[in-house]
Structure formats: C-alpha cells, structure tokens
Coordinates of C-alpha atoms and ligand atoms in Angstrom, one line a residue:
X1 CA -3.8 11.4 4.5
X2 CA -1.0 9.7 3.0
X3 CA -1.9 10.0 -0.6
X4 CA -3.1 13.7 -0.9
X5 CA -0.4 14.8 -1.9
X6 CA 1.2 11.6 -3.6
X7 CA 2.6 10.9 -6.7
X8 CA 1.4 7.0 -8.1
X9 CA 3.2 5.6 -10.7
X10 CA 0.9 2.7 -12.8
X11 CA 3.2 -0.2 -13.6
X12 CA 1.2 -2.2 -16.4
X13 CA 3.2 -5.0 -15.4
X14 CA 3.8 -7.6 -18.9
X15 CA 5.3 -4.2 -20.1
X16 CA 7.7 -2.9 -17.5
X17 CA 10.4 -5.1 -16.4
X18 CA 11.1 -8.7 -17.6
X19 CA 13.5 -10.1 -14.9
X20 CA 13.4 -13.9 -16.3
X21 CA 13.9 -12.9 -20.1
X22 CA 10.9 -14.3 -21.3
X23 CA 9.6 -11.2 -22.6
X24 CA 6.9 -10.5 -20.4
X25 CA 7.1 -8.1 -17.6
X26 CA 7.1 -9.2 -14.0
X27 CA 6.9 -8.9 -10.4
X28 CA 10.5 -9.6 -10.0
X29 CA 11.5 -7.0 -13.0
X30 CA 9.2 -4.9 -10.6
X31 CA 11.4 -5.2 -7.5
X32 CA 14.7 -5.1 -8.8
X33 CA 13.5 -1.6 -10.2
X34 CA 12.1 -0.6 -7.0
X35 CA 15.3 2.0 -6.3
X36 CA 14.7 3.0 -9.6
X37 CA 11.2 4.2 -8.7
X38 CA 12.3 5.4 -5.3
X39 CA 15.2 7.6 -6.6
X40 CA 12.7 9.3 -9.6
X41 CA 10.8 10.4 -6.2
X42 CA 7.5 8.6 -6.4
X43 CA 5.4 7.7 -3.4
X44 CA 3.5 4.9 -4.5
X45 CA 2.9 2.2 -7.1
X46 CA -0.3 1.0 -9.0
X47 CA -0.5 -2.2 -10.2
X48 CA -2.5 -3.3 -12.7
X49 CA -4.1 -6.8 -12.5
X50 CA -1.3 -9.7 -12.0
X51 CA -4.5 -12.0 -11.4
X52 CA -4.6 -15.3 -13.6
X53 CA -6.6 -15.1 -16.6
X54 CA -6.8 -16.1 -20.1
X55 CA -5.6 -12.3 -21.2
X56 CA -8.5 -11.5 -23.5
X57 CA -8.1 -8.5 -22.1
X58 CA -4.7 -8.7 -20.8
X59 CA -5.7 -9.8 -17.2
X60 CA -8.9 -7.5 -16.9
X61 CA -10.4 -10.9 -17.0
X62 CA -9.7 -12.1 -13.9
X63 CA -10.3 -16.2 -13.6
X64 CA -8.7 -16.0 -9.4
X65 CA -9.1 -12.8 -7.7
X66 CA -6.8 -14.2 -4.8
X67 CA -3.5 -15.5 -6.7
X68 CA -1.4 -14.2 -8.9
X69 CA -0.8 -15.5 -12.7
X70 CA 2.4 -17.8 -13.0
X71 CA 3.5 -15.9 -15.8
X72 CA 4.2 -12.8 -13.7
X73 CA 5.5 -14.5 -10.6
X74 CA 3.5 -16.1 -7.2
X75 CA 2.1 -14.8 -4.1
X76 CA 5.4 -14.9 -2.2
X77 CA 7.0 -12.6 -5.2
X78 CA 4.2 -10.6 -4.6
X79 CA 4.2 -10.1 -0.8
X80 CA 7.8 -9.4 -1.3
X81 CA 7.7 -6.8 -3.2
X82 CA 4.8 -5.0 -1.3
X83 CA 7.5 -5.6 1.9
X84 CA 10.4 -4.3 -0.1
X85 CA 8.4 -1.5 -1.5
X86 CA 7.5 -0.7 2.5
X87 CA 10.9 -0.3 3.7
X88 CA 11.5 2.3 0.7
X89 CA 8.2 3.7 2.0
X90 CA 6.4 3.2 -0.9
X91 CA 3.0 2.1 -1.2
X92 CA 1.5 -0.3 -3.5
X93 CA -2.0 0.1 -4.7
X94 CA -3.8 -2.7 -6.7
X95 CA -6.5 -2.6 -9.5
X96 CA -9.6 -4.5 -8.9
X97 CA -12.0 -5.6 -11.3
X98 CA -14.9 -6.4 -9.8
X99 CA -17.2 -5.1 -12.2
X100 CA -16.7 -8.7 -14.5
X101 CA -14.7 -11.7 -14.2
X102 CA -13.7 -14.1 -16.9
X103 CA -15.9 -16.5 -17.6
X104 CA -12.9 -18.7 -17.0
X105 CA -13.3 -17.9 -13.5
X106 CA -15.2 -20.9 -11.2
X107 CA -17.9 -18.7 -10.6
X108 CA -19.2 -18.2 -14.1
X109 CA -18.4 -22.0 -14.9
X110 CA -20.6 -22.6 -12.0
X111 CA -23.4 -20.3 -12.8
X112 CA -23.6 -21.2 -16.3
X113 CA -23.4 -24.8 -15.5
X114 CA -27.3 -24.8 -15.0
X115 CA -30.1 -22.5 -14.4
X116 CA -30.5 -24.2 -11.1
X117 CA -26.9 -23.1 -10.1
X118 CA -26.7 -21.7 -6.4
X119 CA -24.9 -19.2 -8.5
X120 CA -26.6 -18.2 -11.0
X121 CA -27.9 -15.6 -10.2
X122 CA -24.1 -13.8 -9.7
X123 CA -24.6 -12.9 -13.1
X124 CA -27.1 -11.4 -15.5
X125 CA -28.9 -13.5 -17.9
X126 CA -32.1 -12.9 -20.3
X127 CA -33.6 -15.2 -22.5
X128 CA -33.6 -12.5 -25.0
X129 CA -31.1 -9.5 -25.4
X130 CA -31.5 -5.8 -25.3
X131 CA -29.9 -3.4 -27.5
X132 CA -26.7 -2.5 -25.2
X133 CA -24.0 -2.6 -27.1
X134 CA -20.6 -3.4 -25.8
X135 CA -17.8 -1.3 -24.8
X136 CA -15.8 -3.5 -26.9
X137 CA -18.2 -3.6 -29.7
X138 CA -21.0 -5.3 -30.7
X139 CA -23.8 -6.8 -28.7
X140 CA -23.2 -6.9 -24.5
X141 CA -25.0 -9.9 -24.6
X142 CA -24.0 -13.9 -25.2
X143 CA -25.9 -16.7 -25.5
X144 CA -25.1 -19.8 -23.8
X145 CA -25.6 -23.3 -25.5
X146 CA -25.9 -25.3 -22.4
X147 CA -28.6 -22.8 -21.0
X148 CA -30.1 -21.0 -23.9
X149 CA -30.1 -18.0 -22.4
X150 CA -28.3 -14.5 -22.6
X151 CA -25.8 -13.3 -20.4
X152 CA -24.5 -10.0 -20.4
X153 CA -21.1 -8.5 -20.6
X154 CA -20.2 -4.8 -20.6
X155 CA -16.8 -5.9 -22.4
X156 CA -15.7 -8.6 -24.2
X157 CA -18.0 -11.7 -23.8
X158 CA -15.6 -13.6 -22.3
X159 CA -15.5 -10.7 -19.2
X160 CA -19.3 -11.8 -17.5
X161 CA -20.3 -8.8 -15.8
X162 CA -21.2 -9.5 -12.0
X163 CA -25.2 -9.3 -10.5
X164 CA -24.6 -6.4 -8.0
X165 CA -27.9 -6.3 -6.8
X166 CA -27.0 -10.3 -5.5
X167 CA -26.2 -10.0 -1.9
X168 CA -23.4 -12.8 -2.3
X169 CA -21.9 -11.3 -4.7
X170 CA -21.0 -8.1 -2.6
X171 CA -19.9 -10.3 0.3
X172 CA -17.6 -12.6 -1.8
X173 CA -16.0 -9.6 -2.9
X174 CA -15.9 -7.9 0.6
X175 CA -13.9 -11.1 1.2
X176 CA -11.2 -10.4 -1.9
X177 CA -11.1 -7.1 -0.4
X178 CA -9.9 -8.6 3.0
X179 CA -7.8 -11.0 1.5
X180 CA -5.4 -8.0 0.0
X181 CA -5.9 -6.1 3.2
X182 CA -4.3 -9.0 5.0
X183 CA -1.7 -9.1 2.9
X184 CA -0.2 -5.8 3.1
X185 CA -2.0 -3.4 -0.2
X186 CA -2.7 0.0 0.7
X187 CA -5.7 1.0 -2.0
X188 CA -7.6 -0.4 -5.0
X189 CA -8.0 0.8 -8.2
X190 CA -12.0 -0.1 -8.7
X191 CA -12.0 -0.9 -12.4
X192 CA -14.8 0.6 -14.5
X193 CA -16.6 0.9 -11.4
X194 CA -20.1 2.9 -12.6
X195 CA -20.6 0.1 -15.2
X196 CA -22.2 -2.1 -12.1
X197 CA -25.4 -3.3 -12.8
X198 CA -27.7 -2.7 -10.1
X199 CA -31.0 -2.5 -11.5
X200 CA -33.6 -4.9 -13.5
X201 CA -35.3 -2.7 -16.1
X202 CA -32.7 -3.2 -18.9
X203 CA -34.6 -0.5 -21.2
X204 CA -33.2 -0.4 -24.2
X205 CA -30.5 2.6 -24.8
X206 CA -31.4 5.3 -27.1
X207 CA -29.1 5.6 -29.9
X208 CA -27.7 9.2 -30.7
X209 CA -27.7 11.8 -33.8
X210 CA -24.7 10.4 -34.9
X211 CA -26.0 6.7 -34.9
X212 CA -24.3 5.8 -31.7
X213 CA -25.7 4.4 -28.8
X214 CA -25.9 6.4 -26.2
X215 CA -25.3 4.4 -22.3
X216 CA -28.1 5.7 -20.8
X217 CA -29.1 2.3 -18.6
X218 CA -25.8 0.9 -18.6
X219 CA -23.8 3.2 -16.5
X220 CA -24.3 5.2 -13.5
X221 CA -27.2 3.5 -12.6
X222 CA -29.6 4.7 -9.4
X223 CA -28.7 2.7 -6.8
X224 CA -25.2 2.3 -7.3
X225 CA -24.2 4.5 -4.9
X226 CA -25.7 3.4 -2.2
X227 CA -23.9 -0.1 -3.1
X228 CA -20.2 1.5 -3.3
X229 CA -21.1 4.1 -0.3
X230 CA -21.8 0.4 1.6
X231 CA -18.3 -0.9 0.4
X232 CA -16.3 2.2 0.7
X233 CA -17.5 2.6 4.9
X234 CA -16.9 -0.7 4.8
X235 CA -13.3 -0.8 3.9
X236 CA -12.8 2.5 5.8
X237 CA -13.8 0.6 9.2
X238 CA -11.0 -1.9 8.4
X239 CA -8.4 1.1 8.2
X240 CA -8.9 4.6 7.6
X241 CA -5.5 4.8 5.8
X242 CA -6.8 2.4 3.2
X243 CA -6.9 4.8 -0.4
X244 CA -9.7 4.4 -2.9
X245 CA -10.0 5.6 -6.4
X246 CA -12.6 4.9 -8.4
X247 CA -12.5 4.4 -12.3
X248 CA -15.3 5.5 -14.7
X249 CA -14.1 6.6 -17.9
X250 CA -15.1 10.3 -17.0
X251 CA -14.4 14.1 -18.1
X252 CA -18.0 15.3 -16.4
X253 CA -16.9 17.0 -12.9
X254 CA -20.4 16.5 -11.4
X255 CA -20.5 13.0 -12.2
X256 CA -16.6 12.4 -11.1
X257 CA -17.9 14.3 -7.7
X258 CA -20.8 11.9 -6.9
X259 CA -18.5 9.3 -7.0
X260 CA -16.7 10.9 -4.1
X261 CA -19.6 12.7 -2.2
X262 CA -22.3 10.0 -2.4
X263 CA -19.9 6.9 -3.3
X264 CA -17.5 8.1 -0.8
X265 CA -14.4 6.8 -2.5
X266 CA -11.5 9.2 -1.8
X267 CA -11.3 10.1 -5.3
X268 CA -12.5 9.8 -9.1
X269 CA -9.7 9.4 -12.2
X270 CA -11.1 12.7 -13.8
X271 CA -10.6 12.1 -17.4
X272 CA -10.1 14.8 -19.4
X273 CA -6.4 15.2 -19.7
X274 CA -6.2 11.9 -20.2
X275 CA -9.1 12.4 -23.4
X276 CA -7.2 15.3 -24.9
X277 CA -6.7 13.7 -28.7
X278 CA -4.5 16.6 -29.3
X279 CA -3.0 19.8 -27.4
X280 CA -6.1 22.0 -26.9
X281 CA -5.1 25.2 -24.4
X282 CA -8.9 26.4 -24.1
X283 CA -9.9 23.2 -22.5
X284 CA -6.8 22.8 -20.8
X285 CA -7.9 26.1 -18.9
X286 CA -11.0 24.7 -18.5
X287 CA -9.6 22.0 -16.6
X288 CA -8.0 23.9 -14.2
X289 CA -10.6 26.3 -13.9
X290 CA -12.2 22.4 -12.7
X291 CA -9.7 21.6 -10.3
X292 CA -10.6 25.3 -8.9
X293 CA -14.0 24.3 -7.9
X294 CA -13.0 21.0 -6.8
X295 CA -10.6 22.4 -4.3
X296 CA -12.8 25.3 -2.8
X297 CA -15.4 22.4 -1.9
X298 CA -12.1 20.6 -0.6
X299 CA -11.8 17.4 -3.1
X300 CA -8.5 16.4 -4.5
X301 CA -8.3 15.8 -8.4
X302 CA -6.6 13.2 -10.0
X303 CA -3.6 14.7 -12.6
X304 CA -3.1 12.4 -15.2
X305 CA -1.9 12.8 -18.9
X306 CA -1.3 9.0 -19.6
X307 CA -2.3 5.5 -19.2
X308 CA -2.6 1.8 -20.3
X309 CA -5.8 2.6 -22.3
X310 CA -4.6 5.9 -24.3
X311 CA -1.7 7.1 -26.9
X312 CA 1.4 8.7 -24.6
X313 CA 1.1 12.2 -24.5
X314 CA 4.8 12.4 -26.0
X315 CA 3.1 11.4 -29.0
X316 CA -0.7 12.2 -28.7
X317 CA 0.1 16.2 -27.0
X318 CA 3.5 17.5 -27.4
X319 CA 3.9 16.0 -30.9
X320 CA 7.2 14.5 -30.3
X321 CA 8.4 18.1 -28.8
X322 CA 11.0 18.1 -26.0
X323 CA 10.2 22.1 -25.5
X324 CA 6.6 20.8 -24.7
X325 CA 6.6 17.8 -22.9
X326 CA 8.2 19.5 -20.2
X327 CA 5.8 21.7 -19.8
X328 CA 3.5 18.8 -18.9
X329 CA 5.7 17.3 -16.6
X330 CA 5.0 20.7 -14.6
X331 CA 1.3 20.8 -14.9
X332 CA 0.8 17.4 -13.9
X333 CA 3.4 17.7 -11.0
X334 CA 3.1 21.3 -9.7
X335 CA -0.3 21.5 -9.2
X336 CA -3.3 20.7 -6.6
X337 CA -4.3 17.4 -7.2
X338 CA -2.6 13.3 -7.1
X339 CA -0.3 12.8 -9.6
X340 CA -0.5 9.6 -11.8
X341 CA 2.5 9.1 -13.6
X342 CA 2.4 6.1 -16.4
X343 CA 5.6 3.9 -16.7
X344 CA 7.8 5.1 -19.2
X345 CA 6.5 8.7 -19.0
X346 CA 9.3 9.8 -16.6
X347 CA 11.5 8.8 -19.6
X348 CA 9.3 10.5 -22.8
X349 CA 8.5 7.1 -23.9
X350 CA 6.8 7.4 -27.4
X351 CA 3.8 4.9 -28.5
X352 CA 4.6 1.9 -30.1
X353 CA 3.0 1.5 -33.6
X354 CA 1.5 -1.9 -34.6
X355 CA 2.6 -2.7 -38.4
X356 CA 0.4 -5.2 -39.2
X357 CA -2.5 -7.2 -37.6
X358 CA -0.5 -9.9 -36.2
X359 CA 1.2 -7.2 -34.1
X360 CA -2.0 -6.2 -32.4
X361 CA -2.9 -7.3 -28.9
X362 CA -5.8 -5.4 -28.1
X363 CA -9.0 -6.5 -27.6
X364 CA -10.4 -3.4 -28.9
X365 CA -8.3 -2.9 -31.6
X366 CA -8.5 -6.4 -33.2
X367 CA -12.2 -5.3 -33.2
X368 CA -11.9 -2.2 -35.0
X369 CA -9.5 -3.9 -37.6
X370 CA -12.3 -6.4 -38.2
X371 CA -15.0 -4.4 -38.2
X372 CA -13.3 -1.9 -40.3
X373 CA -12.4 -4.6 -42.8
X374 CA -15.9 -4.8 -43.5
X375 CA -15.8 -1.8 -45.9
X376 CA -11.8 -1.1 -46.5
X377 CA -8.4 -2.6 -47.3
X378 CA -6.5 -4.1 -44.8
X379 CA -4.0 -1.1 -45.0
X380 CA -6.4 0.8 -44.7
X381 CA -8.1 -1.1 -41.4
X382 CA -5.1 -1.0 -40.2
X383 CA -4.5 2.7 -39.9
X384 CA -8.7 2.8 -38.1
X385 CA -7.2 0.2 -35.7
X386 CA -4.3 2.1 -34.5
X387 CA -6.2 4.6 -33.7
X388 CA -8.2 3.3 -30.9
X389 CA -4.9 0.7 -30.8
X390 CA -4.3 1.1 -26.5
X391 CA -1.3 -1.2 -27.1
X392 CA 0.4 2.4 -28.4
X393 CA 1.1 2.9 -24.5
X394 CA 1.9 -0.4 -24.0
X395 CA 5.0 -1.5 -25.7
X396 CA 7.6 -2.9 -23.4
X397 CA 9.9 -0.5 -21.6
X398 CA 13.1 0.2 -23.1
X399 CA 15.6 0.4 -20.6
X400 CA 18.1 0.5 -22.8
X401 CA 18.8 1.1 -26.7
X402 CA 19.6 -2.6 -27.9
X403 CA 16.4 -4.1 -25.4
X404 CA 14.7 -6.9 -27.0
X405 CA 10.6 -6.7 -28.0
X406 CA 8.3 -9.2 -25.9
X407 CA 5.1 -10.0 -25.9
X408 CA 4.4 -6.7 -27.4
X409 CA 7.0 -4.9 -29.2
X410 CA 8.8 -1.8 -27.7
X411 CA 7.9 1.6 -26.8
X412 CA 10.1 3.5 -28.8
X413 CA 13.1 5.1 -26.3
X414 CA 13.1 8.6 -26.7
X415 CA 16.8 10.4 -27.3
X416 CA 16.3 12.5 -24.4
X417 CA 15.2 10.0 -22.3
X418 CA 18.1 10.9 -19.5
X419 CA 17.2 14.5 -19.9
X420 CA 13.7 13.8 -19.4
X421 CA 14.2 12.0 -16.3
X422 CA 16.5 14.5 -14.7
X423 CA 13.5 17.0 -15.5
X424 CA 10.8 14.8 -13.8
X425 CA 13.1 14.3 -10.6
X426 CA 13.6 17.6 -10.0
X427 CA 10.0 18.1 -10.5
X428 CA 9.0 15.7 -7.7
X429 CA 11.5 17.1 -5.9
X430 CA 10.6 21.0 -6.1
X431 CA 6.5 19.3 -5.4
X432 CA 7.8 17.8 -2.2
X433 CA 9.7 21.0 -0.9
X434 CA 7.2 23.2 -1.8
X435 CA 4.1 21.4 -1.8
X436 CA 1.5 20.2 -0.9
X437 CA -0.2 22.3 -3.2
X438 CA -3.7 22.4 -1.5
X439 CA -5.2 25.8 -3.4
X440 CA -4.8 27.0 -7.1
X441 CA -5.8 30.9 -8.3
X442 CA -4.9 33.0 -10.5
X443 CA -5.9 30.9 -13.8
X444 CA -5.5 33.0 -16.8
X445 CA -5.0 31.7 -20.6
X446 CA -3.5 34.5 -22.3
X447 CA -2.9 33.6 -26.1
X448 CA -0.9 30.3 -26.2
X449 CA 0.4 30.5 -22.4
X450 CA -1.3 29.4 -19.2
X451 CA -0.4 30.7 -16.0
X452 CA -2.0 29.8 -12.1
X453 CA -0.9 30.1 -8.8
X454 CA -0.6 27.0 -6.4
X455 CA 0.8 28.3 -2.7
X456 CA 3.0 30.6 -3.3
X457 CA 4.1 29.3 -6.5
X458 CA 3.0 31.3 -9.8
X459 CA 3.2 29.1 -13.1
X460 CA 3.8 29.8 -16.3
X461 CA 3.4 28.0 -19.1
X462 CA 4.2 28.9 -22.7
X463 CA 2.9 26.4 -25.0
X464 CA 3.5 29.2 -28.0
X465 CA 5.7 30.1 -30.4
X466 CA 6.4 33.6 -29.3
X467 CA 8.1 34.7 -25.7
X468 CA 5.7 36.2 -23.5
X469 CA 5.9 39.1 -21.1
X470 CA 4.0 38.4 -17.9
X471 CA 3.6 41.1 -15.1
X472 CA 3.6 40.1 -12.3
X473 CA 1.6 41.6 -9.1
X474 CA 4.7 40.3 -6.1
X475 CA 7.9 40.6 -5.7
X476 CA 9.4 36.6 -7.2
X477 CA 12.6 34.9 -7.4
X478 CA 13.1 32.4 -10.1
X479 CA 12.4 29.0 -8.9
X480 CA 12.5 26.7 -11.6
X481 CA 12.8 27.6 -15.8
X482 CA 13.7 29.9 -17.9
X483 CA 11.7 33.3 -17.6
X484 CA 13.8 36.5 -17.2
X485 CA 13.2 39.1 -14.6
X486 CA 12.7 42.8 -15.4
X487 CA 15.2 44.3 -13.2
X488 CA 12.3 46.4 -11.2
X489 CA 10.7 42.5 -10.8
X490 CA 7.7 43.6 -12.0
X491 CA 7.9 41.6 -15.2
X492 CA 8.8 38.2 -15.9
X493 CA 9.6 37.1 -19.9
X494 CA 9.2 33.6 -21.0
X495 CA 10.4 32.3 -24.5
X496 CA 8.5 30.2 -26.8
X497 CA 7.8 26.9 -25.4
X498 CA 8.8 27.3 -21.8
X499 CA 8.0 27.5 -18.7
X500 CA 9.0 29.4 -15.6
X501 CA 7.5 28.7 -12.0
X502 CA 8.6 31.9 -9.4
X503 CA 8.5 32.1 -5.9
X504 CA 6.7 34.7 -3.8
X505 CA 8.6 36.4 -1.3
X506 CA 6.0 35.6 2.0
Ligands
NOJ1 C1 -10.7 -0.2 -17.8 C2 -9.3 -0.6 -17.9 O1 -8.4 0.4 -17.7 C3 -9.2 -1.2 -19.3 O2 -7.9 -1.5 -19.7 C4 -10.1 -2.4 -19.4 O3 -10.1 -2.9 -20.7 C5 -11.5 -2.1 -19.0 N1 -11.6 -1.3 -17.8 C6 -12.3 -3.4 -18.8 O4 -12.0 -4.0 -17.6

C-alpha cells in the first residue's frame, strides 16, 4: 500500500502558512507551499481539523463536520488544494474527531434542547456524575440548566463526547466519512479514538498511589472494537487504498496492536517517542527492540518524535544540539516504520515560550495556570503551565527571520535552519533509494551509541560524547555520515555525536 513506506507531514494549519496576512495559517498558505513540501520529499500531508468551531480547543471542537471554518479558507480552497496536492502526487489525509463535537454543533443544541430530543440520546447524560475526571481537568461531567442533567465530556465541557453505543450516531458519521471520500481525502486521522464510550456501567475510576485517577472505565472500553472493526471494513469496502490511523495517546505495544488486529485500522500512533520528556537511550532501545516485534508479526509502526500536543524535540531531546538532532532525523527516517514529520521539524524549529498568561492559547494550559494559582504566584504558575503548555509546538512558522507573530507568537527559527533542511532532504531521499525498510536487526545499545540494521543498511548512532569504534561483521561502504573505515573494513569509528549509516556489499 501506498503509505507503508510514506513519510506524512502534519500541517497544524493556524500555524503554518498565513497567505491573507491575518495571522492565522491557512489553506491557501498551504498550497502555495505545496512545492515546498514536495521538494523536502514527503509523500503526504496531514491535516489537522479546518472544521468550524468556536476554538476551545483550537478546532478539536468541531460545530460542522462537512465545511470548512472561514477563517482558514472554504470548501473550494479546500478541494483545490487536495487536486493540486494530487498532481504533485501527494496525498492529503484528514483528522477526524468523532469522539466529541462542540456543543456548538446542531446536534448537541438539539439534544440538549429537551430530554425528549430525537437526539438525545447522541450523547451521554446522568442525572448525577461519576468520578471521571477530565482529560483537561476537572470533572468530565456538566450540568445543563435547561435539562438538569449531566452530560459528559472526556475534554473540555464544551467538546460533548458522542453516544457510540447509539446506532445513528455511527451512521451519521459513516455519512461524514463519505462525504470526504467523495471529495477526494485519502485517510483519517481518528482523534482520541479509544476514548469512545460504548458501555453503560460508568463505575467509578479508581484513583492511583499517587492520588491520580487512574482511566480504568473511560478508555479502551470492551466493545469498542467491535464498533471501529465495523467502521474500519466499512470504509475498506469503499476503497481499499483508503489509510487509517488511529490515535490513543499510547506507549503500550499490546494495546497499540489491538487497535490494528481487532480494530483493523492500518495503524496505531505508538507514543513513546513522542512521550520521551528527555533523551533517554535505554528506552530508546527499547523502542526499537518494539518495532522488532511489530515487524516479525508484519505491522508497520508509526515514527514520530513531534507533534501539535508535545514540546519539539529540538528543544525537549537534543537540548538545542545541532550534533543531535540529526541523529533523530535518521532514526525517524531510516528505519521500519511511517514517518510523521511535524511542520517546522524539517527546519529545527524550537518551541515557542509563553511569557505571561495572556500569551497562552491552550486549553490545557490555561487550566494548569489556574489550577496552579490556587497554591503559587503567578510567576510561578506560569512556569507549571508551560510545562504541559502544547502551544510550545505551535507557534507560527517562521519562514523567514523578520516574520510577524499571529495568533500565536512564533516558533523560534533555528540558525541552522537551511542546514537542517538540506539534512532532512537527503534523508528522504537516501529512504526512498534504499528503502522500504521492511525488517530491522541487529539492535544493540552499547554505552551512549545505538546501532540496527534495516535492509542492508547498518546504523549508527552516537548520541555520546566520546567516538566509538564499531566492528563490523560485512564488508561496507560509507553511505551517509561521518564514521571512518579501518582500512581492512572490519571497523568502522564514529565521533561524538554522530552518526554513520554503511552499506553492505550484497
Ligand atoms: C488529541 C489531539 O491531538 C489534541 O490536540 C486534542 O486536544 C484532543 N485529542 C481532544 O480532541
């Protein structure tokens, strides 16, 4: 299939390219950057939602799942681009949330309307809460005036989580579904899609050692599977072709492999790079040792060190390090799995920092902040805040040293931001000569450097501060980096914070 062997590039779209200078990104900044994307080599776009919605949490709350919001564009701008980004042959995938929608949208207005609505039932309601505890914070549950009763929302309470087990529900969004296929998308994103709720008993979660709840009856509930294995066959039988990934916030390879065996999507955003709060070799072997396993039983991981919802690894893992950000780029490019590149990554973007309150746009951080002021100084709250802040990765683009902030201020441009490019080019490039990269071996974590085979590639990478010597078992030729060769080519030397990738003479 087309996207075995892709690399995706997430365009969080308010952030990446303002083409009507109103400081928020759009679908037009998107297509006149669409050679851009082409030349850096990738093979297909995710977009995150362009839906209309109030923004609470910056269009996860979806109030039309069949338009797009005037602020980024219309529908025509929008079947353009997917048309322009065909003739380049690249493929546009597009997040769905269809785990809550806004309670802006017309079907929450109508459900809470009454409790006689013919759609009430779409969504959950109690006439008393539970203990689940929001994602966001607080409770999961808000009561409505009108009806004096509950309803519950795994998010903020203005995202009203759907009733999965309500047939209508399914087939409404079978229909969305359609709609996009019609129009030209080749995957779906499914957004946070093991929070569905499709059971009744609401027992209450049991609450950790550490006095945290633990989502025991909230996520990954029993039946859910047999629900998404329904929509998955289902949008299979439209066309094959069609790729689905599904997101559930996960580092736990069983659990990211039901979602593919019993769920049947094609794959599961495996989180653990993505988690890393700092460079941690041990588990970064572990991970590998992961995408081993998943490969022997023939399932394609997901390669990811950055999104919308974390810090930028230029900040968060190679601590602002040139030496090893690189060595990044080749892990998440050469190697078995789909690469998901994050705008701005290609270029060593660096988080942006929010100074003060007012700068913050998160949902989640404006929590934090005022949860946290609760006990501390604002300065203080502050610093808490930034540290779950997820606008860090979402600063606007800066395509240039003198851009102006937007919405949100900028992403910091890093220096070596042409260098960086140049290095993630030639990556692709070497991944689509060489690859596809369907095996990996050889994983071995020897002091600070990591080394595997994919194909006939051998990697090495030295995230320490001293050179290594690596034997080597086959005759190799240098493909990429800066190891030296003994002369007898039994031996390859790497210096600190490098990395070498050699080829094996078949
Ligand atoms: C996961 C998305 O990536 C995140 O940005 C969003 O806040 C939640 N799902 C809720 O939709």
């Amino acid at each position: 299939m087309w996207w075995e062997n892709a690399v995706f590039y997430e365009i969080y779209i308010p952030s990446f390219a303002d083409s009507d200078g109103d400081g928020i990104g759009d679908i037009e900044g998107i297509r006149s950057r669409l050679s851009y994307l082409k030349a850096v080599g990738i093979d297909a776009i995710w977009l995150t939602p362009f839906y209309p919605s109030p923004k609470v949490d910056n269009g996860y709350d979806v109030s039309d799942y069949c338009a797009v919001d005037p602020q980024y564009g219309s529908l025509e701008q929008l079947m353009r681009l997917i048309e322009d980004a065909h003739q380049l042959e690249i493929k546009i995938i597009i997040d769905v949330v269809f785990n809550h929608t806004s309670t802006n949208h017309p079907w929450f207005i109508e459900a809470a309307s009454s409790k006689e609505s013919l759609k009430r039932d779409w969504y959950i309601w109690r006439d008393s809460p539970n203990n689940w505890e929001s994602f966001f914070g607080g409770s999961a549950w808000s009561f409505d005036e009108i009806t004096k009763q509950y309803y519950y929302h795994s998010f903020a309470k203005e995202q009203a989580d759907l009733n999965w087990q309500n047939k209508e529900v399914k087939q409404a969004v079978l229909q969305v579904i359609q709609f996009w296929l019609e129009l030209g998308v080749d995957g779906f994103r499914f957004d946070v899609i093991n929070n569905l709720t499709v059971n009744d008993q609401f027992s209450d979660n049991p609450i950790g050692e550490d006095g945290r709840q633990i989502h025991r009856y909230d996520v990954n509930q029993s039946g859910i599977m047999e629900t998404l294995k329904e929509l998955n066959e289902w949008i299979k039988e439209q066309n094959p072709e069609v790729f689905t990934v599904a997101e559930i916030s996960s580092d736990n390879l069983s659990l990211i492999n039901s979602y593919t065996d019993e769920a049947h999507f094609d794959t599961a955003f495996h989180f653990n790079l993505g988690s890393m709060k700092h460079l941690d070799l041990q588990n970064l072997q572990k991970l590998t040792k992961e995408f081993q396993e998943m490969s022997k039983q023939n399932k394609i991981p997901t390669l990811f060190f950055n999104s919308h919802d974390m810090s930028r690894s230029w900040n968060r893992l190679a601590n602002n390090d040139y030496s090893l950000y690189q060595l990044f780029a080749v892990f998440v490019l050469i190697n078995r799995g789909i690469s998901f590149l994050f705008q701005g990554e290609e270029q060593g973007a660096a988080d942006y920092e929010a100074q003060s309150f007012e700068d913050i746009r998160d949902i989640q951080a404006k929590n934090k902040y005022r949860e946290m002021l609760l006990s501390m100084s604002e300065e203080q709250a502050l610093l808490e805040a930034n540290q779950v802040n997820r606008d860090r990765s979402r600063g606007m683009i800066a395509w240039n040293n003198d851009q102006d902030a937007g919405w949100i201020g900028i992403g910091p441009r890093n220096p070596e931001a042409d260098h960086i490019l140049t290095l993630y080019k030639q990556l692709i490039q070497l991944r689509k000569e060489e690859g596809p990269f369907q095996t990996i071996n050889m994983i071995k974590l020897q002091e600070a450097c990591l080394s595997y085979q994919t194909e006939n590639l051998h990697i090495i990478l030295n995230f320490g501060k001293r050179k290594v010597q690596h034997p080597l078992q086959v005759k190799m030729s240098t493909l990429f980096g800066r190891g030296t060769l003994s002369t007898d080519g039994n031996l390859v030397q790497v210096p600190p914070k490098a990395c070498w990738i050699g080829k094996e003479h078949l």
